[in-house]
């Protein structure tokens, strides 16, 4: 069943006009006919089943509210050093499938890429990728994509716990901190995880993060590429908080 | 430090000629000079440090044996329904980073792609991707890539436990079987996990797998794309067996 995000409140029984983008996809591309059903997520992250009434006017009737909840119990923000060209798209798509709440890109000491004046356009494009990945993976929300100008702006991200994935920690055999931090958290709390770009984070950056209450965590004994580490991390968040 | 696979036994003190491919990469591309060091994995998956002696003759001296072990304690084979064009490459690269032991591609009822006579060339190309990803992620072995002609050949894969990732199970809220199966396994044992192509596995295929001792497991509440499900699964194997 298709899954679409609506910018409004929905209630069972309501008749609603579909926004142009959804009409275009569901009615023009997929050629839905009256009686066809799809999932519609309202502005409160509630998921409803809507039935197409009139394909020319693009109106639906909300027939059912579901209890669909595909969000990680611990809302997880990932902050990634600017990766090389083309990687950000893959990261946003896959992190969205894996349940990320928010994706931040920011310059780090060893980033080769620079976004600067291109950041606005990049974020806009990545936000569209997040939107379509959130539809595809049946999320209750579209993760927000943001660009931060300065590494130190990380301190403005309001969360309950902070971690940094650091390859050198993994090399030293650090295998317990991630589990320890996550299993102590409660559903509804928020976590921020920082990842380096291709060259990694600098020791200065890691030291600074540690000085600001970030826990250094290892992600197993293999060296993961920049775009793979957040995916391992988000899978780990799911295993530790959603599987039993 | 670079990480290369050698097809021979190595011992500390031995002087060894490098194969052409390693000479080309380390000496020509990276311009290593005498005294430079790299990791060399021997045919027993042991990792040694070798020092370049003569850049023209391409000879190294093995100076040290390490205890580097980057392999999942439970050797994990993934078997994937033939994915759409271009996905297999990403799956092999990322699964190798995530620690897979063996990657099988095979036709399933709802696969759109067909490999047939192209299978030999495809596997050869994917094997090269696995090789370079194994170097990059500092693995102790290069995962083997294989093509099976028939779905039922899965029964010939010799393992200790078998699971199938099934979206419909996840939709019904199945969240405990993966943890249950994996935490009962011992280091050194082998596991086979089956994943559907874009359209998923057919109910007939899932029923057949269940009849042949495959446990049906869910991978959390989000719908994962074909290429993402094995990555979630391998991360889960790491979290459940390598983190504490």
Coordinates of C-alpha atoms in Angstrom, one line a residue:
Chain A
X1 CA 0.0 0.0 0.0
X2 CA 1.3 3.5 -0.8
X3 CA 2.2 5.8 2.1
X4 CA 1.9 9.6 1.9
X5 CA 2.6 12.5 4.2
X6 CA 0.0 15.2 4.7
X7 CA 0.6 18.6 6.2
X8 CA -2.7 18.7 8.1
X9 CA -4.7 17.0 10.9
X10 CA -6.8 14.0 9.8
X11 CA -9.8 12.3 11.4
X12 CA -11.8 9.3 10.5
X13 CA -14.8 10.3 8.3
X14 CA -13.1 13.5 7.0
X15 CA -13.1 14.2 3.3
X16 CA -9.8 15.7 2.2
X17 CA -8.3 17.1 -1.0
X18 CA -4.9 15.6 -1.9
X19 CA -2.0 18.0 -2.4
X20 CA -0.8 18.2 -6.0
X21 CA 2.4 16.1 -5.5
X22 CA 0.4 13.2 -4.1
X23 CA -2.3 13.5 -6.8
X24 CA 0.5 13.5 -9.4
X25 CA 2.1 10.3 -8.0
X26 CA -0.9 8.3 -6.9
X27 CA -3.4 9.3 -9.5
X28 CA -1.3 10.1 -12.6
X29 CA 1.7 7.8 -12.2
X30 CA 0.1 4.9 -10.4
X31 CA -3.3 5.5 -11.9
X32 CA -5.3 4.9 -8.7
X33 CA -9.0 4.5 -9.3
X34 CA -12.0 5.4 -7.0
X35 CA -12.1 2.9 -4.1
X36 CA -8.3 2.5 -4.0
X37 CA -6.7 2.9 -0.6
X38 CA -3.5 4.3 0.7
X39 CA -1.9 5.3 4.0
X40 CA -1.9 9.0 4.9
X41 CA 0.2 10.3 7.8
X42 CA -1.1 13.5 9.4
X43 CA 0.8 16.3 11.0
X44 CA 0.7 14.5 14.4
X45 CA 2.5 11.4 12.9
X46 CA -0.8 9.4 13.1
X47 CA -1.3 7.0 10.2
X48 CA -4.8 6.7 8.6
X49 CA -6.2 4.7 5.7
X50 CA -7.8 6.9 3.0
X51 CA -10.0 5.8 0.1
X52 CA -10.0 7.6 -3.2
X53 CA -13.4 9.1 -3.9
X54 CA -13.0 11.3 -7.0
X55 CA -9.9 10.9 -9.2
X56 CA -10.5 14.2 -11.1
X57 CA -10.9 16.3 -8.0
X58 CA -8.3 14.3 -6.0
X59 CA -10.4 13.8 -2.9
X60 CA -10.2 11.0 -0.4
X61 CA -12.3 9.9 2.6
X62 CA -10.4 8.9 5.7
X63 CA -11.9 5.5 6.6
X64 CA -9.7 4.2 9.4
X65 CA -7.0 5.2 11.9
X66 CA -4.1 2.6 12.4
X67 CA -1.7 2.2 15.2
X68 CA 1.2 2.0 12.8
X69 CA 4.4 3.1 14.6
X70 CA 7.7 2.7 12.7
X71 CA 9.8 5.2 14.7
X72 CA 12.8 4.2 16.8
X73 CA 11.8 4.5 20.5
X74 CA 14.9 6.6 21.0
X75 CA 14.8 9.5 18.5
X76 CA 18.3 9.4 16.9
X77 CA 20.0 12.3 15.2
X78 CA 23.1 11.6 13.2
X79 CA 25.7 14.3 12.5
X80 CA 28.1 13.5 9.7
X81 CA 31.3 15.3 8.5
X82 CA 30.8 16.4 4.9
X83 CA 31.3 13.3 2.8
X84 CA 32.7 13.0 -0.7
X85 CA 30.4 13.7 -3.7
X86 CA 27.4 11.4 -4.1
X87 CA 27.7 9.8 -0.6
X88 CA 25.3 12.2 1.2
X89 CA 22.4 11.0 -1.0
X90 CA 23.0 7.3 -0.2
X91 CA 23.4 8.2 3.5
X92 CA 20.1 10.1 3.7
X93 CA 18.2 7.5 1.8
X94 CA 19.5 4.5 3.9
X95 CA 19.4 6.3 7.2
X96 CA 15.8 7.2 6.6
X97 CA 15.0 3.6 6.0
X98 CA 16.9 2.7 9.1
X99 CA 14.8 5.0 11.3
X100 CA 16.9 8.2 11.7
X101 CA 15.0 11.2 13.2
X102 CA 17.3 14.0 11.9
X103 CA 20.4 14.1 9.7
X104 CA 22.9 16.9 10.1
X105 CA 25.8 17.5 7.8
X106 CA 28.7 19.7 9.0
X107 CA 32.2 20.6 8.1
X108 CA 35.0 18.9 10.0
X109 CA 38.7 19.4 10.1
X110 CA 39.5 16.6 7.7
X111 CA 36.5 17.0 5.4
X112 CA 37.6 17.4 1.8
X113 CA 34.2 18.5 0.6
X114 CA 32.9 22.0 1.2
X115 CA 29.3 23.0 0.9
X116 CA 29.2 26.6 2.1
X117 CA 27.0 28.6 -0.4
X118 CA 25.8 25.3 -2.0
X119 CA 24.5 24.1 1.3
X120 CA 20.9 25.4 0.8
X121 CA 20.4 23.7 -2.5
X122 CA 22.1 20.5 -1.3
X123 CA 19.9 20.3 1.8
X124 CA 16.8 20.9 -0.3
X125 CA 17.6 18.0 -2.6
X126 CA 18.5 15.7 0.3
X127 CA 15.3 16.6 2.0
X128 CA 13.4 15.4 -1.0
X129 CA 15.3 12.1 -0.9
X130 CA 14.4 11.8 2.8
X131 CA 10.8 12.4 1.9
X132 CA 10.6 9.7 -0.7
X133 CA 12.6 7.2 1.5
X134 CA 10.2 7.9 4.4
X135 CA 7.2 7.1 2.1
X136 CA 8.9 4.0 0.9
X137 CA 9.8 2.7 4.3
X138 CA 6.5 3.7 5.8
X139 CA 7.8 6.0 8.5
X140 CA 5.6 8.2 10.7
X141 CA 7.7 11.2 10.0
X142 CA 10.1 12.6 7.4
X143 CA 13.5 13.0 8.9
X144 CA 14.8 16.6 8.8
X145 CA 18.0 17.3 6.9
X146 CA 20.1 20.2 8.2
X147 CA 23.5 21.8 7.5
X148 CA 25.5 23.3 10.3
X149 CA 28.1 25.9 9.5
X150 CA 30.4 25.1 12.4
X151 CA 31.4 21.9 14.2
X152 CA 30.9 23.6 17.6
X153 CA 27.2 24.2 16.7
X154 CA 26.7 20.5 17.7
X155 CA 26.3 21.7 21.2
X156 CA 23.1 23.5 20.2
X157 CA 21.4 20.2 19.3
X158 CA 19.1 19.4 22.2
X159 CA 19.4 15.8 23.2
X160 CA 19.6 13.5 26.3
X161 CA 22.7 11.6 25.3
X162 CA 25.6 12.2 22.9
X163 CA 28.0 9.7 21.3
X164 CA 30.8 9.9 18.8
X165 CA 31.7 6.9 16.6
X166 CA 35.5 6.7 16.6
X167 CA 37.5 4.2 14.6
X168 CA 40.5 4.5 16.9
X169 CA 38.3 3.4 19.8
X170 CA 37.2 0.4 17.8
X171 CA 40.9 -0.4 17.0
X172 CA 41.6 -0.4 20.7
X173 CA 38.8 -3.0 21.1
X174 CA 36.1 -0.7 22.6
X175 CA 33.0 -2.9 22.4
X176 CA 30.8 -2.0 25.4
X177 CA 30.1 1.7 25.4
X178 CA 27.4 1.8 22.8
X179 CA 25.3 -0.9 24.5
X180 CA 25.9 0.6 27.9
X181 CA 24.7 4.1 26.8
X182 CA 21.7 3.0 24.7
X183 CA 20.4 0.4 27.2
X184 CA 20.3 3.1 29.9
X185 CA 18.1 5.4 27.8
X186 CA 14.3 5.5 28.0
X187 CA 11.8 5.5 25.1
X188 CA 11.1 9.1 24.1
X189 CA 14.6 10.3 24.9
X190 CA 16.8 11.7 22.2
X191 CA 20.4 10.7 21.1
X192 CA 22.9 12.5 18.9
X193 CA 25.6 10.4 17.2
X194 CA 28.6 12.0 15.4
X195 CA 30.4 10.4 12.5
X196 CA 33.6 11.6 10.7
X197 CA 34.0 12.1 7.0
X198 CA 36.3 9.9 4.8
X199 CA 39.5 10.8 6.7
X200 CA 37.8 10.4 10.0
X201 CA 37.5 13.0 12.8
X202 CA 40.7 14.6 14.1
X203 CA 42.0 13.7 17.6
X204 CA 41.3 17.3 18.5
X205 CA 37.7 17.1 17.5
X206 CA 37.3 13.8 19.4
X207 CA 38.9 15.3 22.5
X208 CA 36.6 18.4 22.2
X209 CA 33.5 16.1 21.9
X210 CA 34.6 14.1 25.0
X211 CA 35.1 17.3 26.9
X212 CA 31.5 18.1 26.0
X213 CA 29.9 14.9 27.3
X214 CA 30.1 12.8 24.1
X215 CA 30.7 9.1 24.8
X216 CA 33.2 7.6 22.5
X217 CA 31.8 4.3 21.0
X218 CA 33.3 1.6 18.8
X219 CA 31.2 -0.1 16.1
X220 CA 32.8 -3.5 16.0
X221 CA 36.2 -4.6 14.7
X222 CA 35.8 -3.8 11.0
X223 CA 36.7 -0.5 9.4
X224 CA 33.5 1.0 8.0
X225 CA 33.3 3.6 5.3
X226 CA 31.9 7.0 6.1
X227 CA 28.5 6.1 4.6
X228 CA 28.3 2.7 6.3
X229 CA 29.0 3.7 9.9
X230 CA 25.7 5.5 10.4
X231 CA 23.8 2.6 9.0
X232 CA 25.5 0.1 11.4
X233 CA 24.7 2.6 14.2
X234 CA 21.0 2.9 13.3
X235 CA 20.7 -0.8 12.9
X236 CA 22.3 -1.2 16.4
X237 CA 19.8 1.3 17.8
X238 CA 17.0 -0.8 16.4
X239 CA 18.4 -4.1 17.7
X240 CA 19.0 -2.7 21.1
X241 CA 15.6 -0.9 21.4
X242 CA 13.1 -2.7 19.1
X243 CA 14.1 -6.3 19.1
X244 CA 13.7 -8.4 22.2
Chain B
X1 CA 48.0 1.1 6.8
X2 CA 47.2 -0.8 3.6
X3 CA 45.9 -4.3 3.9
X4 CA 46.5 -6.9 1.2
X5 CA 45.6 -10.6 0.8
X6 CA 48.3 -13.1 -0.1
X7 CA 47.6 -16.6 -1.5
X8 CA 50.4 -18.2 0.5
X9 CA 51.5 -19.1 4.0
X10 CA 53.6 -16.3 5.7
X11 CA 56.0 -16.5 8.7
X12 CA 57.9 -13.8 10.5
X13 CA 61.3 -13.3 9.0
X14 CA 60.3 -14.7 5.5
X15 CA 61.2 -12.7 2.4
X16 CA 58.4 -12.8 -0.1
X17 CA 57.8 -11.5 -3.6
X18 CA 54.6 -9.5 -4.0
X19 CA 52.0 -10.6 -6.6
X20 CA 51.7 -8.2 -9.6
X21 CA 48.3 -6.8 -8.5
X22 CA 49.7 -5.7 -5.1
X23 CA 52.9 -4.4 -6.6
X24 CA 50.8 -2.3 -9.0
X25 CA 48.7 -0.8 -6.3
X26 CA 51.2 -0.4 -3.4
X27 CA 54.3 0.4 -5.4
X28 CA 53.0 2.1 -8.6
X29 CA 49.7 3.8 -7.4
X30 CA 50.7 4.6 -3.8
X31 CA 54.4 4.9 -4.5
X32 CA 55.5 3.0 -1.4
X33 CA 59.3 3.3 -0.8
X34 CA 61.6 0.8 0.9
X35 CA 60.9 0.7 4.7
X36 CA 57.1 1.3 4.1
X37 CA 54.9 -1.2 6.0
X38 CA 51.5 -2.8 5.2
X39 CA 49.3 -5.6 6.5
X40 CA 49.5 -8.9 4.6
X41 CA 46.9 -11.6 5.2
X42 CA 48.1 -15.2 4.6
X43 CA 46.1 -18.2 3.3
X44 CA 45.3 -19.1 6.9
X45 CA 43.6 -15.7 7.6
X46 CA 46.6 -14.6 9.8
X47 CA 47.6 -11.0 9.5
X48 CA 51.3 -10.0 9.4
X49 CA 53.1 -6.7 9.0
X50 CA 55.4 -6.7 6.0
X51 CA 58.1 -4.1 5.2
X52 CA 59.1 -3.2 1.7
X53 CA 62.6 -4.1 0.9
X54 CA 63.1 -3.6 -2.8
X55 CA 60.6 -1.6 -4.8
X56 CA 61.9 -2.7 -8.2
X57 CA 61.8 -6.4 -7.3
X58 CA 58.7 -6.0 -5.2
X59 CA 60.0 -8.0 -2.2
X60 CA 58.9 -7.6 1.4
X61 CA 60.1 -9.0 4.6
X62 CA 57.6 -10.2 7.2
X63 CA 58.5 -8.4 10.4
X64 CA 55.6 -9.2 12.8
X65 CA 52.5 -11.3 13.2
X66 CA 49.4 -9.5 14.6
X67 CA 46.4 -10.9 16.4
X68 CA 44.0 -8.9 14.2
X69 CA 40.6 -10.6 14.0
X70 CA 37.9 -8.7 12.2
X71 CA 35.6 -11.7 11.4
X72 CA 32.1 -12.1 12.9
X73 CA 32.2 -14.9 15.5
X74 CA 29.3 -16.6 13.7
X75 CA 30.2 -17.0 10.0
X76 CA 27.2 -15.5 8.2
X77 CA 26.2 -16.4 4.6
X78 CA 23.6 -14.2 3.0
X79 CA 21.5 -15.4 0.1
X80 CA 19.7 -12.7 -1.9
X81 CA 17.1 -13.0 -4.6
X82 CA 18.4 -11.4 -7.8
X83 CA 18.1 -7.6 -7.3
X84 CA 17.6 -5.0 -9.9
X85 CA 20.5 -3.7 -11.9
X86 CA 23.3 -2.0 -10.0
X87 CA 22.1 -3.1 -6.5
X88 CA 24.2 -6.3 -6.3
X89 CA 27.4 -4.2 -6.4
X90 CA 26.4 -2.0 -3.5
X91 CA 25.2 -5.1 -1.5
X92 CA 28.5 -6.9 -2.0
X93 CA 30.6 -3.9 -1.0
X94 CA 28.6 -3.0 2.1
X95 CA 28.0 -6.6 3.2
X96 CA 31.8 -7.2 3.0
X97 CA 32.4 -4.1 5.2
X98 CA 29.7 -5.5 7.6
X99 CA 31.5 -8.8 8.0
X100 CA 29.7 -11.3 5.7
X101 CA 31.4 -14.6 5.1
X102 CA 29.7 -15.6 1.8
X103 CA 27.2 -13.9 -0.5
X104 CA 24.9 -16.0 -2.7
X105 CA 22.7 -14.6 -5.4
X106 CA 19.9 -16.8 -6.7
X107 CA 16.7 -16.5 -8.8
X108 CA 13.4 -16.3 -6.9
X109 CA 9.8 -16.4 -8.0
X110 CA 9.4 -12.6 -8.0
X111 CA 12.9 -11.6 -9.2
X112 CA 12.6 -9.4 -12.2
X113 CA 16.3 -9.7 -13.0
X114 CA 17.7 -12.8 -14.6
X115 CA 21.4 -13.7 -14.7
X116 CA 21.6 -17.1 -16.3
X117 CA 24.4 -17.1 -18.9
X118 CA 25.6 -13.7 -17.5
X119 CA 26.1 -15.2 -14.0
X120 CA 29.7 -16.1 -14.5
X121 CA 30.8 -12.6 -15.6
X122 CA 28.7 -11.0 -12.9
X123 CA 30.1 -13.1 -10.1
X124 CA 33.6 -12.4 -11.3
X125 CA 33.0 -8.7 -11.2
X126 CA 31.3 -8.9 -7.8
X127 CA 34.2 -11.0 -6.4
X128 CA 36.6 -8.2 -7.3
X129 CA 34.3 -5.7 -5.4
X130 CA 34.4 -8.1 -2.4
X131 CA 38.2 -8.3 -2.6
X132 CA 38.7 -4.5 -2.6
X133 CA 36.0 -4.0 0.1
X134 CA 37.7 -6.7 2.2
X135 CA 41.1 -4.9 1.9
X136 CA 39.5 -1.6 2.7
X137 CA 37.7 -2.9 5.8
X138 CA 40.7 -4.9 7.0
X139 CA 39.0 -8.3 6.9
X140 CA 40.8 -11.6 7.5
X141 CA 39.2 -13.1 4.5
X142 CA 37.6 -12.2 1.2
X143 CA 33.9 -13.2 1.2
X144 CA 33.1 -15.6 -1.5
X145 CA 30.4 -14.5 -4.0
X146 CA 28.4 -17.3 -5.6
X147 CA 25.4 -17.8 -8.0
X148 CA 23.0 -20.6 -7.5
X149 CA 20.8 -21.7 -10.4
X150 CA 17.9 -22.9 -8.3
X151 CA 16.2 -21.7 -5.2
X152 CA 16.1 -25.2 -3.8
X153 CA 19.9 -25.4 -4.0
X154 CA 19.9 -23.4 -0.7
X155 CA 19.5 -26.7 1.1
X156 CA 23.1 -27.6 -0.1
X157 CA 24.6 -24.7 1.9
X158 CA 26.1 -26.3 4.9
X159 CA 25.3 -24.3 8.0
X160 CA 24.2 -24.7 11.7
X161 CA 21.2 -22.4 11.6
X162 CA 19.0 -21.0 8.9
X163 CA 16.8 -17.9 8.9
X164 CA 14.7 -16.0 6.4
X165 CA 14.0 -12.3 6.7
X166 CA 10.3 -11.8 5.9
X167 CA 8.6 -8.4 5.7
X168 CA 5.2 -9.9 6.5
X169 CA 6.6 -11.3 9.8
X170 CA 7.8 -7.8 10.7
X171 CA 4.4 -6.3 9.8
X172 CA 2.8 -8.8 12.2
X173 CA 5.2 -7.5 14.9
X174 CA 7.7 -10.3 15.0
X175 CA 10.6 -8.9 17.0
X176 CA 12.1 -11.7 19.0
X177 CA 13.1 -14.6 16.7
X178 CA 16.4 -13.1 15.4
X179 CA 17.7 -12.4 18.9
X180 CA 16.6 -15.8 20.1
X181 CA 18.2 -17.7 17.2
X182 CA 21.5 -15.8 17.3
X183 CA 22.1 -15.7 21.0
X184 CA 21.7 -19.5 21.2
X185 CA 24.6 -19.9 18.6
X186 CA 28.2 -20.5 19.5
X187 CA 31.3 -18.8 18.1
X188 CA 32.6 -20.8 15.1
X189 CA 29.1 -21.9 14.0
X190 CA 27.6 -20.9 10.7
X191 CA 24.4 -19.2 9.8
X192 CA 22.5 -18.7 6.5
X193 CA 20.1 -15.8 6.0
X194 CA 17.8 -15.5 3.0
X195 CA 16.5 -12.2 1.6
X196 CA 14.0 -11.5 -1.1
X197 CA 14.4 -9.3 -4.2
X198 CA 12.5 -6.0 -4.7
X199 CA 9.1 -7.7 -4.7
X200 CA 10.0 -9.9 -1.7
X201 CA 9.8 -13.6 -1.4
X202 CA 6.6 -15.3 -2.4
X203 CA 4.5 -16.9 0.4
X204 CA 5.2 -20.3 -1.3
X205 CA 8.9 -19.8 -1.0
X206 CA 8.6 -18.7 2.6
X207 CA 6.5 -21.7 3.4
X208 CA 9.0 -24.0 1.7
X209 CA 11.9 -22.4 3.7
X210 CA 9.9 -22.9 6.9
X211 CA 9.3 -26.5 6.0
X212 CA 13.1 -26.9 5.7
X213 CA 14.0 -25.6 9.1
X214 CA 14.4 -21.8 8.3
X215 CA 13.3 -19.5 11.1
X216 CA 11.3 -16.6 10.0
X217 CA 12.7 -13.4 11.4
X218 CA 11.5 -9.7 11.4
X219 CA 14.0 -6.9 11.1
X220 CA 12.2 -4.1 13.0
X221 CA 9.1 -2.1 12.1
X222 CA 10.3 -0.2 9.0
X223 CA 10.1 -1.6 5.4
X224 CA 13.7 -2.0 4.2
X225 CA 14.7 -2.0 0.6
X226 CA 16.2 -5.2 -0.8
X227 CA 19.8 -3.9 -0.5
X228 CA 19.3 -2.5 3.0
X229 CA 17.9 -5.6 4.7
X230 CA 21.1 -7.6 4.6
X231 CA 23.0 -4.6 6.0
X232 CA 20.6 -4.3 8.9
X233 CA 20.9 -8.1 9.4
X234 CA 24.8 -8.1 9.4
X235 CA 24.9 -5.1 11.8
X236 CA 22.5 -7.0 14.1
X237 CA 24.8 -10.1 13.9
X238 CA 27.7 -7.8 15.0
X239 CA 25.7 -6.1 17.8
X240 CA 24.5 -9.5 19.1
X241 CA 27.9 -11.3 18.9
X242 CA 30.6 -8.6 19.1
X243 CA 29.3 -5.8 21.3
X244 CA 28.8 -6.5 25.0

